[in-house]
Amino acid sequence: MHNSKTVEVIVGLFVALGLAALFMLAMKVSNLSTFSGDDGYVITARFENIGGLKVRSPVTVAGVRVGRISNIGFDNTTYEAVVSMNISGDYNTLPTDTSASIFTAGLLGEQYVALEPGGDEKYLQQGGEVRLTQSAIVLEQVIGQFLYSQAEGGGDAK
Amino acid sequence: MIGTIRKLGRWGLGGFERLGRGHIFLFHVLMGIPSVIVRFGLLVQQMLSVGVLSLLIIVVSGLFVGMVLGLQGYNTLVDFGAEQSLGVVVALSLVRELGPVVASLLFAGRAGSALTAEIGLMKSTEQLSGMEMMAVDPVKRVIAPRFLAGFISLPLLATIFSAVGVIGGYFVGVGLLGVDDGAFWSQMQAKVDFSEDIMNGVIKSIVFGFVVTWIAVFEGYDCIPTSEGVSRATTRTVVHSALAILSLDFVLTALMFGNI
């Protein structure tokens, strides 16, 4: 058929092509190039209501993605949600009085945690806790409050 | 009445016997793998006929599957004004499901059937018995290199399929339909996780590669040594491989993504 040297070269090219495809998927398609998540540190925050937040949702500062949600738990004594966030090691200068809020990207988009840095000179370490939190805005509650205030306003006008 | 029950029993026993033979055969093949690594040339030769020659069908179908995904995904997403997410749709469906499954189905049709026919014909022309006469173990010399070649080739082919499919989706989405270039890639990179999505797809294709090649070499080795037997074994390879791929895909997906 072919001589063995040509065969070896062709098979070598085939294997290289397969590995190149994997490399392309890793670098171009997945998040491996942007954020690995292994070299970071974990901080926690407690929320009264996390809405539709999920594990692997993004964590942002000033709109820039700095990490992701690594775990969501529930505290049986305070009835709060405990959210663990894995922050990339590049962003290790978050002050200890940083606040965390849960926002929605767009009207129907996914929910994410936005961190708002404070003014403290100490930085959050591995296992640190964000104390100032703002829960997710549940759309039904907002609509309910709006209708309620509208009804009240209408009553005053008469 | 008794005759029918007896037939059913014979059919069941035959099935179990084949299943047992298949596993013993697999054990022999796995024992033969060290001797393949020593004789590397055999493996390279088989990689050529099993892997490299399947490349054309894999690349072409990958491209077209990606392009179709791009078109269909765009039509649905544009209703919600979410056509920026086209990259995510294309990449996730390819990497998680279509890459491993379609590549394995094509592989079973292109390479699996050829393996069965080749080994079956070797058996019916008594080449395998001839080898045994010369104290050469046909499982080590003929079967194990083919098994290993298929097992290595399929994950590579499935990865190539996914990568080419993403490029096909890019051509249609960005080139023809006008999705923003930056949003296409950045949304994809934001939503596709390397270990969760891509590696699970690779694990799927490794499992499929093992099962498909096992079925192919076993059907060839176990066939009735007549021309009709070889033809039936080849058919069985394709049918059984397809059934095994699709049912295993469900099990693997449930384990990986189903939160069960």
XYZ file of N, CA, C and O in Angstrom, chain A residues 14-67:
216
model
N -2.272 13.019 11.643
C -3.637 12.787 12.120
C -3.726 13.033 13.619
O -4.608 13.754 14.097
N -2.772 12.437 14.366
C -2.792 12.609 15.821
C -2.591 14.081 16.174
O -3.283 14.637 17.041
N -1.678 14.742 15.459
C -1.426 16.161 15.727
C -2.676 16.985 15.452
O -3.017 17.899 16.210
N -3.403 16.625 14.380
C -4.636 17.341 14.041
C -5.675 17.186 15.151
O -6.341 18.152 15.546
N -5.786 15.944 15.675
C -6.727 15.714 16.767
C -6.380 16.546 17.984
O -7.251 17.180 18.594
N -5.094 16.570 18.346
C -4.678 17.340 19.515
C -4.868 18.826 19.270
O -5.260 19.569 20.178
N -4.615 19.269 18.018
C -4.814 20.682 17.692
C -6.283 21.054 17.837
O -6.617 22.147 18.315
N -7.180 20.126 17.453
C -8.610 20.401 17.596
C -8.973 20.555 19.063
O -9.731 21.453 19.444
N -8.397 19.687 19.917
C -8.668 19.784 21.354
C -8.146 21.108 21.889
O -8.805 21.786 22.687
N -6.960 21.504 21.421
C -6.357 22.755 21.860
C -7.232 23.935 21.443
O -7.479 24.857 22.219
N -7.737 23.860 20.209
C -8.603 24.940 19.723
C -9.878 25.021 20.560
O -10.312 26.107 20.934
N -10.470 23.836 20.880
C -11.677 23.843 21.705
C -11.370 24.448 23.067
O -12.150 25.229 23.605
N -10.204 24.077 23.623
C -9.857 24.558 24.958
C -9.651 26.059 24.960
O -10.135 26.770 25.835
N -8.927 26.581 23.969
C -8.526 27.983 24.004
C -9.574 28.910 23.406
O -9.844 29.978 23.913
N -10.170 28.478 22.308
C -11.045 29.382 21.566
C -12.494 29.239 22.024
O -13.249 30.205 22.043
N -12.911 28.010 22.366
C -14.323 27.771 22.637
C -14.633 27.850 24.125
O -15.643 28.410 24.524
N -13.757 27.319 24.978
C -14.099 27.271 26.396
C -13.428 28.409 27.141
O -12.714 29.224 26.589
N -13.681 28.423 28.437
C -13.202 29.519 29.259
C -11.801 29.282 29.802
O -11.362 29.992 30.689
N -11.102 28.268 29.297
C -9.806 27.917 29.891
C -8.827 29.077 29.777
O -8.022 29.313 30.673
N -8.914 29.830 28.656
C -7.951 30.908 28.471
C -8.281 32.115 29.337
O -7.391 32.867 29.715
N -9.575 32.304 29.670
C -9.938 33.513 30.401
C -9.877 33.336 31.914
O -9.422 34.208 32.619
N -10.342 32.213 32.395
C -10.394 32.043 33.842
C -10.343 30.562 34.178
O -11.196 29.800 33.767
N -9.320 30.147 34.920
C -9.197 28.732 35.207
C -9.911 28.353 36.492
O -10.492 27.295 36.602
N -9.891 29.205 37.503
C -10.637 28.917 38.711
C -9.886 28.091 39.738
O -10.378 27.862 40.833
N -8.682 27.641 39.411
C -7.948 26.817 40.360
C -7.037 27.658 41.251
O -6.829 27.326 42.409
N -6.508 28.742 40.698
C -5.526 29.507 41.443
C -6.167 30.585 42.301
O -5.476 31.396 42.891
N -7.488 30.611 42.375
C -8.159 31.710 43.071
C -8.314 31.463 44.558
O -7.739 30.536 45.122
N -9.080 32.336 45.193
C -9.416 32.161 46.601
C -10.921 32.252 46.753
O -11.625 32.779 45.893
N -11.439 31.691 47.863
C -12.881 31.572 48.037
C -13.336 32.549 49.110
O -12.745 32.628 50.181
N -14.356 33.333 48.806
C -14.988 34.164 49.828
C -16.472 33.804 49.863
O -17.003 33.239 48.909
N -17.123 34.088 50.981
C -18.541 33.751 51.100
C -19.357 35.007 51.348
O -18.826 36.035 51.767
N -20.646 34.892 51.063
C -21.565 35.985 51.346
C -22.902 35.356 51.699
O -23.230 34.265 51.211
N -23.659 36.046 52.586
C -24.971 35.516 52.974
C -26.055 36.407 52.376
O -25.963 37.628 52.455
N -27.045 35.782 51.769
C -28.137 36.533 51.166
C -29.453 36.039 51.730
O -29.600 34.858 52.050
N -30.434 36.953 51.845
C -31.763 36.522 52.269
C -32.474 35.781 51.151
O -33.272 34.883 51.399
N -32.194 36.191 49.927
C -32.856 35.550 48.797
C -31.892 35.619 47.617
O -31.399 36.695 47.292
N -31.607 34.474 47.011
C -30.655 34.511 45.902
C -31.351 34.459 44.555
O -30.704 34.469 43.504
N -32.670 34.418 44.537
C -33.383 34.420 43.264
C -32.974 33.221 42.418
O -33.013 32.093 42.880
N -32.553 33.464 41.198
C -32.210 32.376 40.278
C -30.720 32.148 40.145
O -30.267 31.618 39.133
N -29.949 32.573 41.161
C -28.491 32.405 41.080
C -28.142 30.921 41.062
O -28.767 30.114 41.746
N -27.144 30.573 40.248
C -26.751 29.171 40.147
C -25.252 29.035 40.347
O -24.514 30.016 40.211
N -24.818 27.814 40.674
C -23.388 27.518 40.719
C -22.823 27.775 39.323
O -23.464 27.447 38.324
N -21.636 28.376 39.242
C -20.950 28.758 38.002
C -21.451 30.085 37.433
O -21.003 30.512 36.382
N -22.397 30.752 38.129
C -22.766 32.093 37.660
C -21.577 33.029 37.852
O -20.746 32.816 38.721
N -21.483 34.103 37.058
C -20.319 34.984 37.162
C -20.358 35.897 38.393
O -21.427 36.222 38.904
N -19.168 36.281 38.835
C -19.007 37.298 39.872
C -18.251 38.447 39.217
O -17.218 38.228 38.580
N -18.781 39.666 39.331
C -18.154 40.779 38.624
C -17.818 41.913 39.586
O -18.440 42.067 40.639
N -16.798 42.690 39.224
C -16.511 43.965 39.863
C -16.485 44.996 38.741
O -15.756 44.811 37.759
N -17.295 46.036 38.870
C -17.383 47.070 37.836
C -17.681 46.469 36.466
O -17.201 46.943 35.442
N -18.443 45.381 36.463
C -18.814 44.758 35.202
C -17.793 43.799 34.630
O -18.057 43.116 33.649
N -16.606 43.736 35.276
C -15.571 42.827 34.781
C -15.669 41.513 35.539
O -15.766 41.509 36.760
N -15.636 40.423 34.819
C -15.767 39.129 35.463
C -14.494 38.799 36.228
O -13.405 38.768 35.652
N -14.602 38.576 37.534
C -13.417 38.271 38.340
C -13.465 36.861 38.916
O -12.475 36.382 39.471
N -14.598 36.184 38.824
C -14.685 34.848 39.406
C -16.033 34.241 39.116
O -16.779 34.733 38.274
